[in-house]
Short mmCIF file of C-alpha atoms and ligand atoms in Angstrom, two decimals:
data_model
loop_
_atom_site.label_atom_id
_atom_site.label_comp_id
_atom_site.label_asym_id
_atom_site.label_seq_id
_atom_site.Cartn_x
_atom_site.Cartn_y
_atom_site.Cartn_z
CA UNK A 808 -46.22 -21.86 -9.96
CA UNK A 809 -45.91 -20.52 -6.20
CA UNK A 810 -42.13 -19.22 -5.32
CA UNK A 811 -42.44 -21.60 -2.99
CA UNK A 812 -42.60 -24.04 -5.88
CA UNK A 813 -40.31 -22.66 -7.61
CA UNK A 814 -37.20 -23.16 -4.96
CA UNK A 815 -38.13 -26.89 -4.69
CA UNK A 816 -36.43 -26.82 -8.52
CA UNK A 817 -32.97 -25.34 -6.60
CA UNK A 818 -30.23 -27.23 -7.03
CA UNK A 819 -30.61 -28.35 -2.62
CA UNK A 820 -27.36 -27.95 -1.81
CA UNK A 821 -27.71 -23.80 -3.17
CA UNK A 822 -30.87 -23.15 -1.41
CA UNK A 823 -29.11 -22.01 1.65
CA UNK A 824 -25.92 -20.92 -0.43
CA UNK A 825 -24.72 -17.29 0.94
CA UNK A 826 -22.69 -15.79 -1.54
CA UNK A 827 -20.02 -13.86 -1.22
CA UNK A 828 -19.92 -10.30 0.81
CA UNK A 829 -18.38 -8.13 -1.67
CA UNK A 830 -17.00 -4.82 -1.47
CA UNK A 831 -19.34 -2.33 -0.45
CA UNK A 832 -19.48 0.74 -4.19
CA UNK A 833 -19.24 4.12 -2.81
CA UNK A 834 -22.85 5.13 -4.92
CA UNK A 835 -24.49 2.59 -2.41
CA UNK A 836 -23.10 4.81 0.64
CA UNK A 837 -24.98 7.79 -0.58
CA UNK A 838 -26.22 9.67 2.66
CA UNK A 839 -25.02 6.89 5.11
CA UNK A 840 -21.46 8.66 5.21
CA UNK A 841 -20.14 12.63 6.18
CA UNK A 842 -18.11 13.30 3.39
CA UNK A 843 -19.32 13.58 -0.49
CA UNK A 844 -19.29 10.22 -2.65
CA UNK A 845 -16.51 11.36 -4.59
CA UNK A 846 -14.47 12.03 -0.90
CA UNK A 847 -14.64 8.39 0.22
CA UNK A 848 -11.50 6.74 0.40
CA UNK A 849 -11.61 2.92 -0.29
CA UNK A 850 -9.40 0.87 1.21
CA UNK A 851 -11.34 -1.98 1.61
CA UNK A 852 -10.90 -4.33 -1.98
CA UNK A 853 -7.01 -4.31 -2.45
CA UNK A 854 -7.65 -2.05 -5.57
CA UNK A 855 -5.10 -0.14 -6.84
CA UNK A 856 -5.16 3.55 -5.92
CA UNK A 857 -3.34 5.12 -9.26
CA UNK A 858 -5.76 3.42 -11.45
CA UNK A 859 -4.98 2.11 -14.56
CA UNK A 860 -2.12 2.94 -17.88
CA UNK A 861 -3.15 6.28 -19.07
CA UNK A 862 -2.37 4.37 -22.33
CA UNK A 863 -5.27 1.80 -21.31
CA UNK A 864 -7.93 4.73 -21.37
CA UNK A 865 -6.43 6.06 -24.42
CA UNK A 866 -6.56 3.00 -26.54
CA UNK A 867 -10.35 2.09 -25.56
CA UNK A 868 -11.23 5.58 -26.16
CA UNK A 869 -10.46 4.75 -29.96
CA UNK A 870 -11.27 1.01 -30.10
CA UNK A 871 -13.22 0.28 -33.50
CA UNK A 872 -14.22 -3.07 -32.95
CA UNK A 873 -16.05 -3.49 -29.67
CA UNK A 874 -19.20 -5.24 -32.15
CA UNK A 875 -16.74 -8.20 -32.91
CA UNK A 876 -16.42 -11.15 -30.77
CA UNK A 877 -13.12 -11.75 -29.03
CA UNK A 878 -10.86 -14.40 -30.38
CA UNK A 879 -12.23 -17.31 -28.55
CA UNK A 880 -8.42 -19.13 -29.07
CA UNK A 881 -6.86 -15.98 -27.00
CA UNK A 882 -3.95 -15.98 -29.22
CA UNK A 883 -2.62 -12.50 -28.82
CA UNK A 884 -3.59 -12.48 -25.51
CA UNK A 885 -1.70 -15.79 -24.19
CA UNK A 886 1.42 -14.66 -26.50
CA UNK A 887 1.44 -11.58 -24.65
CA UNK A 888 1.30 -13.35 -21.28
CA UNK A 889 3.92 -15.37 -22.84
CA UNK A 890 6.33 -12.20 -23.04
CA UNK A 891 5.07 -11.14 -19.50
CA UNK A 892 6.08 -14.36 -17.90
CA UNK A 893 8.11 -15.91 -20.08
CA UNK A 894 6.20 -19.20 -19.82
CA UNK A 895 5.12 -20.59 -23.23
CA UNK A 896 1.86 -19.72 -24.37
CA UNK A 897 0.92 -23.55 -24.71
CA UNK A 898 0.70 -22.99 -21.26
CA UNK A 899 -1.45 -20.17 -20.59
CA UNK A 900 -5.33 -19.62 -20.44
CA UNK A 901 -7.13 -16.24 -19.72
CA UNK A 902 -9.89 -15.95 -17.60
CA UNK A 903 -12.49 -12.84 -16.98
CA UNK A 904 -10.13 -12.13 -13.59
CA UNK A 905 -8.34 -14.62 -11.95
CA UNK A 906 -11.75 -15.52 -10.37
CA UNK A 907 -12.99 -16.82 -13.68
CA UNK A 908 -9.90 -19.14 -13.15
CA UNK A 909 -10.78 -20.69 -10.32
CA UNK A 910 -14.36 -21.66 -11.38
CA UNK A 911 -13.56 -23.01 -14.47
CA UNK A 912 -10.11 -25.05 -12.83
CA UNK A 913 -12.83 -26.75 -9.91
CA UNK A 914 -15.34 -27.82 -12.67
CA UNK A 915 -12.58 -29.45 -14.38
CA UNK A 916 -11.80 -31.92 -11.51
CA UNK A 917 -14.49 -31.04 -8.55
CA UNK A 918 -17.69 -33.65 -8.68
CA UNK A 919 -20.24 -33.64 -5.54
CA UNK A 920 -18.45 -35.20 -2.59
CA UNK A 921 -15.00 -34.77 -3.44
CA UNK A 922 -12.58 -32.83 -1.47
CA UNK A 923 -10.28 -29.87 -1.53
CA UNK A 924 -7.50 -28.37 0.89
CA UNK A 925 -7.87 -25.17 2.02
CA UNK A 926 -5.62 -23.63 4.10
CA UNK A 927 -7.63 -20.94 6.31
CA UNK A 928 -8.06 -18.04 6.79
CA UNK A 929 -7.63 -17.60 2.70
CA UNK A 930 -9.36 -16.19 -0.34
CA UNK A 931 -13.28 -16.39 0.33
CA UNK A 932 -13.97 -16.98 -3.04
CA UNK A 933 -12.34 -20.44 -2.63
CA UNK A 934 -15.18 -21.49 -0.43
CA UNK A 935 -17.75 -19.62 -2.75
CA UNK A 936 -16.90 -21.63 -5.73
CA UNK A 937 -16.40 -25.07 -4.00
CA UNK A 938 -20.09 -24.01 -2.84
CA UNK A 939 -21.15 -23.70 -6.78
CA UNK A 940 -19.52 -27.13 -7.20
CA UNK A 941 -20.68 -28.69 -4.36
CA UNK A 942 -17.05 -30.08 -3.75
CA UNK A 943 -16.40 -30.55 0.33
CA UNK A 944 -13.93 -28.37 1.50
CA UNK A 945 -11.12 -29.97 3.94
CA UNK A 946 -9.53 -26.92 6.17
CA UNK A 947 -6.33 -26.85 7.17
CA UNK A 948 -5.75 -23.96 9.66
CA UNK A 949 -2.52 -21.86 9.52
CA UNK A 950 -0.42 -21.38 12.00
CA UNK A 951 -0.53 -17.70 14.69
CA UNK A 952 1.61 -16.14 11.90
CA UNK A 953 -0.62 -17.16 9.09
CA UNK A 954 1.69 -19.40 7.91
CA UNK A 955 0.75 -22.62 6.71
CA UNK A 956 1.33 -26.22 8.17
CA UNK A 957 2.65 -29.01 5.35
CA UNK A 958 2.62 -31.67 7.86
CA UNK A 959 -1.07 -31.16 8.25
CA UNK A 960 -2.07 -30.59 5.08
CA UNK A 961 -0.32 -33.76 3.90
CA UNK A 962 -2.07 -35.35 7.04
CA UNK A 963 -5.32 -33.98 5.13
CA UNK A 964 -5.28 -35.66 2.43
CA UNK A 965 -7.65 -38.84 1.75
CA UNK A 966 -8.33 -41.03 -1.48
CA UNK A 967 -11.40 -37.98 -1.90
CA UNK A 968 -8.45 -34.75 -2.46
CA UNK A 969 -8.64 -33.74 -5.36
CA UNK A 970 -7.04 -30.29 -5.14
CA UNK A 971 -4.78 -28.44 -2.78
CA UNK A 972 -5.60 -24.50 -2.83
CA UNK A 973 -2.57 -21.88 -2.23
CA UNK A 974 -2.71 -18.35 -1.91
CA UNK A 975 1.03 -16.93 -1.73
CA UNK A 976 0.89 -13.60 -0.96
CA UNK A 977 -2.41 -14.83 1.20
CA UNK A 978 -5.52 -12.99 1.28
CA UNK A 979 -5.95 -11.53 3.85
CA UNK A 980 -3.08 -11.93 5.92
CA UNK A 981 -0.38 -10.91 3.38
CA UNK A 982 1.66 -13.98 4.47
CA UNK A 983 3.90 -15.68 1.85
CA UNK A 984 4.42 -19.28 1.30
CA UNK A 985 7.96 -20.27 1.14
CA UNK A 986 9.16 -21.94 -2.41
CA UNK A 987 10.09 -24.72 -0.04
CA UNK A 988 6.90 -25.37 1.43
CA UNK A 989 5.14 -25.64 -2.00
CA UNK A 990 7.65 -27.88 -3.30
CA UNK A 991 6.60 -30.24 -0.70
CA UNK A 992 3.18 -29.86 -1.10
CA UNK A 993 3.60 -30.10 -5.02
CA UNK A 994 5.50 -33.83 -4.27
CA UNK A 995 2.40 -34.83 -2.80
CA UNK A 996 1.37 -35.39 -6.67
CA UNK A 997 -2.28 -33.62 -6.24
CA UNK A 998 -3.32 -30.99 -8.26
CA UNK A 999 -1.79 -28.24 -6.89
CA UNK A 1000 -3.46 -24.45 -7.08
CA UNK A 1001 -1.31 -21.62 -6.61
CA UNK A 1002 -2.68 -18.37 -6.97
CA UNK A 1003 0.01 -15.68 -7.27
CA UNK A 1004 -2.79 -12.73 -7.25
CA UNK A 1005 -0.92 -10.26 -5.33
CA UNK A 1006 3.03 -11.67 -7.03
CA UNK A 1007 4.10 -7.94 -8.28
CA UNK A 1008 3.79 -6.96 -4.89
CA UNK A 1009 5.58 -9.67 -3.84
CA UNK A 1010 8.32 -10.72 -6.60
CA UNK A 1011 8.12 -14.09 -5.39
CA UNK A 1012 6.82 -16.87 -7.86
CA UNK A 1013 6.59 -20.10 -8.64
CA UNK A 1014 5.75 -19.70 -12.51
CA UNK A 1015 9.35 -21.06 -13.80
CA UNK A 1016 8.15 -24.69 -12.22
CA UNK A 1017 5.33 -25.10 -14.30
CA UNK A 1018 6.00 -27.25 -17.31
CA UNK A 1019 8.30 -29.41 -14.79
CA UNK A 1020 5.29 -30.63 -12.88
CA UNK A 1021 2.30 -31.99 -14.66
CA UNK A 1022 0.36 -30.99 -11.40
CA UNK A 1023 1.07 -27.25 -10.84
CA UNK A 1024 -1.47 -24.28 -11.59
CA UNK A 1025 -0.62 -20.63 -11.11
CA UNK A 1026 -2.78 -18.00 -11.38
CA UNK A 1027 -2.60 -14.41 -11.79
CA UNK A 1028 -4.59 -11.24 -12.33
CA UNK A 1029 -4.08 -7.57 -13.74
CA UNK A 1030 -6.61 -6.54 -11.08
CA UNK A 1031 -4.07 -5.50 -8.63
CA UNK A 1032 -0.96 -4.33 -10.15
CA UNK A 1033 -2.19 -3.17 -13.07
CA UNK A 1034 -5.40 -1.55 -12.37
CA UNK A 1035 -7.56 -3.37 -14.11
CA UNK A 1036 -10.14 -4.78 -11.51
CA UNK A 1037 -12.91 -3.09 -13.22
CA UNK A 1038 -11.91 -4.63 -16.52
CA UNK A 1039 -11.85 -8.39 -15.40
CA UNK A 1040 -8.78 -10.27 -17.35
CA UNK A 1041 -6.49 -12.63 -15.29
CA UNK A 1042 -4.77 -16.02 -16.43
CA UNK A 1043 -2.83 -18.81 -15.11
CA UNK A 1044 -0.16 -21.10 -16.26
CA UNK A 1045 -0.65 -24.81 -16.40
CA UNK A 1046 0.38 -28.38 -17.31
CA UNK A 1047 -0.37 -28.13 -21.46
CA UNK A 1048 -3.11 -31.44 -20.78
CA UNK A 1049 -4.80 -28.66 -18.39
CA UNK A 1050 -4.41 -26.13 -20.54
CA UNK A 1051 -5.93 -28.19 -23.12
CA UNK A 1052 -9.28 -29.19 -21.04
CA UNK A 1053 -9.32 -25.60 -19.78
CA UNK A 1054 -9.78 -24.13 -23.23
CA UNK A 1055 -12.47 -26.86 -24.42
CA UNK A 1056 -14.51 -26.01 -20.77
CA UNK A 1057 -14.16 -22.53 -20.75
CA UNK A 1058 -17.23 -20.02 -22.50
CA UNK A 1059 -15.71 -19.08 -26.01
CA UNK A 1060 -15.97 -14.79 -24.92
CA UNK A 1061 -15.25 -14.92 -21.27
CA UNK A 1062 -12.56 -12.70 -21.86
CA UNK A 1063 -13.63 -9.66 -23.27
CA UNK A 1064 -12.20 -7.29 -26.46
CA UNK A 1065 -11.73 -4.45 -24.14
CA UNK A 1066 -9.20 -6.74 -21.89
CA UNK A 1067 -6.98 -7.44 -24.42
CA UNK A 1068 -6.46 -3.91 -25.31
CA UNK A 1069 -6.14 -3.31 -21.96
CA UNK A 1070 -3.63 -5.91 -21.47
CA UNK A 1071 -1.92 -4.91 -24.40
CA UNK A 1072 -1.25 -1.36 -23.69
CA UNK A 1073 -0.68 -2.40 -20.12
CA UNK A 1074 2.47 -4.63 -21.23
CA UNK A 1075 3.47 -1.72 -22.96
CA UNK A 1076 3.88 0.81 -20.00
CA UNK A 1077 4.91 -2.02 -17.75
CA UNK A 1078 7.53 0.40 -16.27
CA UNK A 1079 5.01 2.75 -15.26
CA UNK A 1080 2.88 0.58 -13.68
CA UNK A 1081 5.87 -0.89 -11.75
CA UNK A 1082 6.66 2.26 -10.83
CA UNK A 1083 3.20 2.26 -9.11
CA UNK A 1084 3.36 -0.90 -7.39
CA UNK A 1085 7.02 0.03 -5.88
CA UNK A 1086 5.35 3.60 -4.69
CA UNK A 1087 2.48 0.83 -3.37
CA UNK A 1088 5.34 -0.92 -1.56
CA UNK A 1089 7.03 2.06 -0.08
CA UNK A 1090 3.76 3.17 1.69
CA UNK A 1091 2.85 -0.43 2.69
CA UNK A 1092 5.73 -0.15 5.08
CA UNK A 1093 4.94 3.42 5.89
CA UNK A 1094 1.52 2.06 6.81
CA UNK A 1095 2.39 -0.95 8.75
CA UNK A 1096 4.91 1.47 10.76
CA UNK A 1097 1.99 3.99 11.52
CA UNK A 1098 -0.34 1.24 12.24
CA UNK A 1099 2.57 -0.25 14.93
CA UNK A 1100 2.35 2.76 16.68
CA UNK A 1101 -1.41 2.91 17.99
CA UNK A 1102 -0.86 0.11 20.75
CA UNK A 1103 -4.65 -1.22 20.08
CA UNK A 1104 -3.71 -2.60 17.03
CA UNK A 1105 -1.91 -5.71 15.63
CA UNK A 1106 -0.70 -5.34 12.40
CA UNK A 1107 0.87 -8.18 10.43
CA UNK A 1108 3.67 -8.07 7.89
CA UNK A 1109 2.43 -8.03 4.48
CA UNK A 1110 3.47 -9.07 0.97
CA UNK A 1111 0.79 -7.90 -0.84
CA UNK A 1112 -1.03 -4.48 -1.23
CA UNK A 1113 -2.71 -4.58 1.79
CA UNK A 1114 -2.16 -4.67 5.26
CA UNK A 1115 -4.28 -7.45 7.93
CA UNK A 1116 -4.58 -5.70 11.54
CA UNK A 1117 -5.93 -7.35 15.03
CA UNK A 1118 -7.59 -5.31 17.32
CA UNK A 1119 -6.75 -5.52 20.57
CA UNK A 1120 -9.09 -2.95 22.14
CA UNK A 1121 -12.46 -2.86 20.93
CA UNK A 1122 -14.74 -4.32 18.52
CA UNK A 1123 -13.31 -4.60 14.65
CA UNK A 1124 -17.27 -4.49 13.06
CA UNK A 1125 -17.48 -0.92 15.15
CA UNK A 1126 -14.17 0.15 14.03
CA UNK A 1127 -15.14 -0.75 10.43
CA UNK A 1128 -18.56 1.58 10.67
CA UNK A 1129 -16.80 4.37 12.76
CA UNK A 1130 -14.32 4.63 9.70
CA UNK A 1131 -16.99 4.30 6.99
CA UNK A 1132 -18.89 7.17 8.77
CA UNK A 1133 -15.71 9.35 8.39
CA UNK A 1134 -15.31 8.35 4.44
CA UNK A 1135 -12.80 5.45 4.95
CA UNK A 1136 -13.62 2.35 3.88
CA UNK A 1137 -12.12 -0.90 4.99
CA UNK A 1138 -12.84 -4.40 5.57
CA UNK A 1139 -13.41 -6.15 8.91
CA UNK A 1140 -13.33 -10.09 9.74
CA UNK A 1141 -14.59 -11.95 12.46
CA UNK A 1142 -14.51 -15.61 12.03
CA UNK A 1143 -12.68 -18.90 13.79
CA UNK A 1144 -9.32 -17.86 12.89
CA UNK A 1145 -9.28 -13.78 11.84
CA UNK A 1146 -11.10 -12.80 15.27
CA UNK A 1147 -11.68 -8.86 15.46
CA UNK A 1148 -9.40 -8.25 12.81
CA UNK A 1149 -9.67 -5.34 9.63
CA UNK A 1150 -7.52 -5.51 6.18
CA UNK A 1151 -6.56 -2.15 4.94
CA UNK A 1152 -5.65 -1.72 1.31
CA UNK A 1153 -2.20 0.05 0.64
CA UNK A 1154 -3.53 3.68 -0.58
CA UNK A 1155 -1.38 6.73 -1.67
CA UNK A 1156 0.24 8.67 1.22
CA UNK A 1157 -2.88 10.91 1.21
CA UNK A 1158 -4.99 7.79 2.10
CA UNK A 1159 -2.65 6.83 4.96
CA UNK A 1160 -2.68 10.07 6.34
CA UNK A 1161 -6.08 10.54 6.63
CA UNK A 1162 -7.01 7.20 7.72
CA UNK A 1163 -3.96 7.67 10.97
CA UNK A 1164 -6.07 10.97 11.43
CA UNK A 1165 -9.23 8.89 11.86
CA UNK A 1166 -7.77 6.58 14.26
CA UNK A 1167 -5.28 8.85 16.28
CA UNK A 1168 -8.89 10.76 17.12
CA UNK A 1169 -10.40 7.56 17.81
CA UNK A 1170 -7.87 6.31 20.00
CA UNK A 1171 -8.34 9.86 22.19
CA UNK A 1172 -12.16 9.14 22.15
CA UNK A 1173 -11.71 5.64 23.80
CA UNK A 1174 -8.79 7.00 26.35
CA UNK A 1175 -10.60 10.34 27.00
C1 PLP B 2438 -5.90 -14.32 -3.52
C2 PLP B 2438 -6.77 -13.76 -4.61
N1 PLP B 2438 -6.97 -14.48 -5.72
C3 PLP B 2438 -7.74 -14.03 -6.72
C4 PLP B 2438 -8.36 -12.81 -6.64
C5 PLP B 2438 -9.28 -12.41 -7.75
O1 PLP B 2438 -8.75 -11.52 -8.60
P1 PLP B 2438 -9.48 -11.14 -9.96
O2 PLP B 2438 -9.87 -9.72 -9.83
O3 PLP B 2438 -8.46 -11.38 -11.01
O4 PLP B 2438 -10.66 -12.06 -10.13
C6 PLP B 2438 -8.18 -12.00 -5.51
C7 PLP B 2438 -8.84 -10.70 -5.42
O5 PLP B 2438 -8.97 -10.10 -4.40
C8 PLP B 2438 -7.37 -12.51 -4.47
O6 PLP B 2438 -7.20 -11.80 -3.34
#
């Protein structure tokens, strides 16, 4: 069969599916940048920049039993989570990243033509899956601040809405729902999705509600705050019936032997890691001051671990390559509602310096 042939058998509605643009790896930049791979400074994936518990790499040094399947039931795992968050582990499911989470959660309820609010700008990876699902994504723009509307996301919903999708601290504007605002949303009685990615950065939640509404999802990772993007292993707390239909959906390994160990000894050295995230926090603000000072850039308030910026002088794609050149790695948007904008990841105070270096010289360059 021709390859032509072959993409007749594609699902249509994939054929012209995108993807996602993920994070450029530093290997790939090989030649293309002036400093030495091990140099470049990413800032461009929200990861975090003191790694993972030294106890993590310990305990995975010395793992014996990487040839047996994980417990499919996640028993440990969701009674750990249980400890975390003190939300019983009837509750809980564990995904490979929070990610996994979503997938599985839209091809519970998502057939072909229904629909799901979005508030934009948000999460690409909301759009991604509802592509894979081939649900029809409803968008609900936010406000100047990033905020979002309730009125019109109420006013968005049909007998089709299946879902409304939350991202509180957003990505990639930072911006934080108010506990308000989702209580209003959650009275709607629709599923209701709210993912918490960035909450140790944040310390606000909405995790004590669930098990008071049957239609409230939260979802976290330990990608951000504890290190672990590499490694793959969020969760999220649910209604027990969704819990239920989760579990039965869900592949039996998704979440791998090395995650739970991970988790484990992450749990265990949670005061380190907090540590971490409050030295994260500190330079956030650092950051966001610096940033305020160059008067060609728009920074916004942020309650994550990274930082969304507007350029008001120039072009944010050029800005992006001009800083990859010099080793610094960032990401830039420019769609409908983040025009010429770039979203730094909070780095250690090394990272900011160098990166205010960059653009002090850049701003010189531009003004002679
Ligand atoms: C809002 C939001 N949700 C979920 C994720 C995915 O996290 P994970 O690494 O757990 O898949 C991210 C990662 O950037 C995110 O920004």
């Amino acid at each position: 069969m021709t390859s032509e042939g072959i993409e007749k058998l594609i699902r249509p509605s994939l054929v012209n599916f995108v993807g996602y643009a993920a994070s450029k790896s530093p290997e790939t930049l090989v030649g293309k940048v002036e400093v030495p791979v091990e140099d470049i400074i990413k800032l461009d994936a929200n990861e975090n920049p003191y790694g993972c518990s030294p106890r993590v790499n310990a305990a995975l040094a010395t793992y014996p039993d990487m040839n047996i399947y994980p417990d499919s039931g996640q028993t440990e795992l969701r009674k750990l989570l249980q400890e975390y968050t003190g939300v019983s582990s009837e509750h809980i499911v564990a995904g490979a990243g929070s990610d996994q989470l979503i997938d599985l959660i839209l091809r519970l309820f998502i057939e072909s033509g229904d629909e799901v609010i979005n508030c934009v700008p948000t999460f690409a990876m909301f759009r991604f899956f509802m592509g894979l699902c081939d649900g029809t994504l409803v968008e609900v723009p936010r406000d100047d601040n990033f905020e979002i509307r309730v009125n019109a996301v109420r006013a968005a919903i049909t007998k089709k809405t299946k879902i409304i999708l939350l991202a509180t601290p957003n990505n990639p504007t930072g911006t934080i729902i108010p506990g308000q605002d989702i209580l209003q949303i959650l009275d709607t009685g629709l599923p209701v999705v709210v993912d918490e990615a960035y909450y140790e950065f944040s310390g606000e939640t909405v995790a004590p509600l669930v098990g008071q509404y049957q239609n409230l999802m939260v979802l976290r990772t330990f990608s951000k705050w504890a290190g672990l993007a590499g490694l793959r292993v969020g969760y999220g707390m649910f209604p027990t019936k969704i819990a239920d239909y989760l579990l039965r959906i869900k592949e039996p390994y998704g979440v791998n032997v090395a995650a739970l160990v991970a988790v484990r000894e992450s749990l265990k050295d949670k005061d380190y890691l907090m540590d971490k995230v409050r030295a994260i926090i500190a330079e956030r603000e650092r950051l966001f001051e610096e940033l305020k000072k160059l008067k060609w850039l728009k920074p916004f308030p942020s309650q994550a671990n990274f930082i969304f910026c507007s350029i008001l002088n120039g072009r944010a794609s050029e800005l992006q390559q001009k800083l990859q050149q010099k080793g610094i790695l960032v990401r830039y948007f420019n769609q409908p509602l983040l025009q010429n904008g770039i979203r730094i990841s909070v780095g250690k105070p090394e990272h900011t310096d160098a990166l205010i270096k960059v653009l002090q010289q850049l701003e010189e360059e531009v003004n002679g």
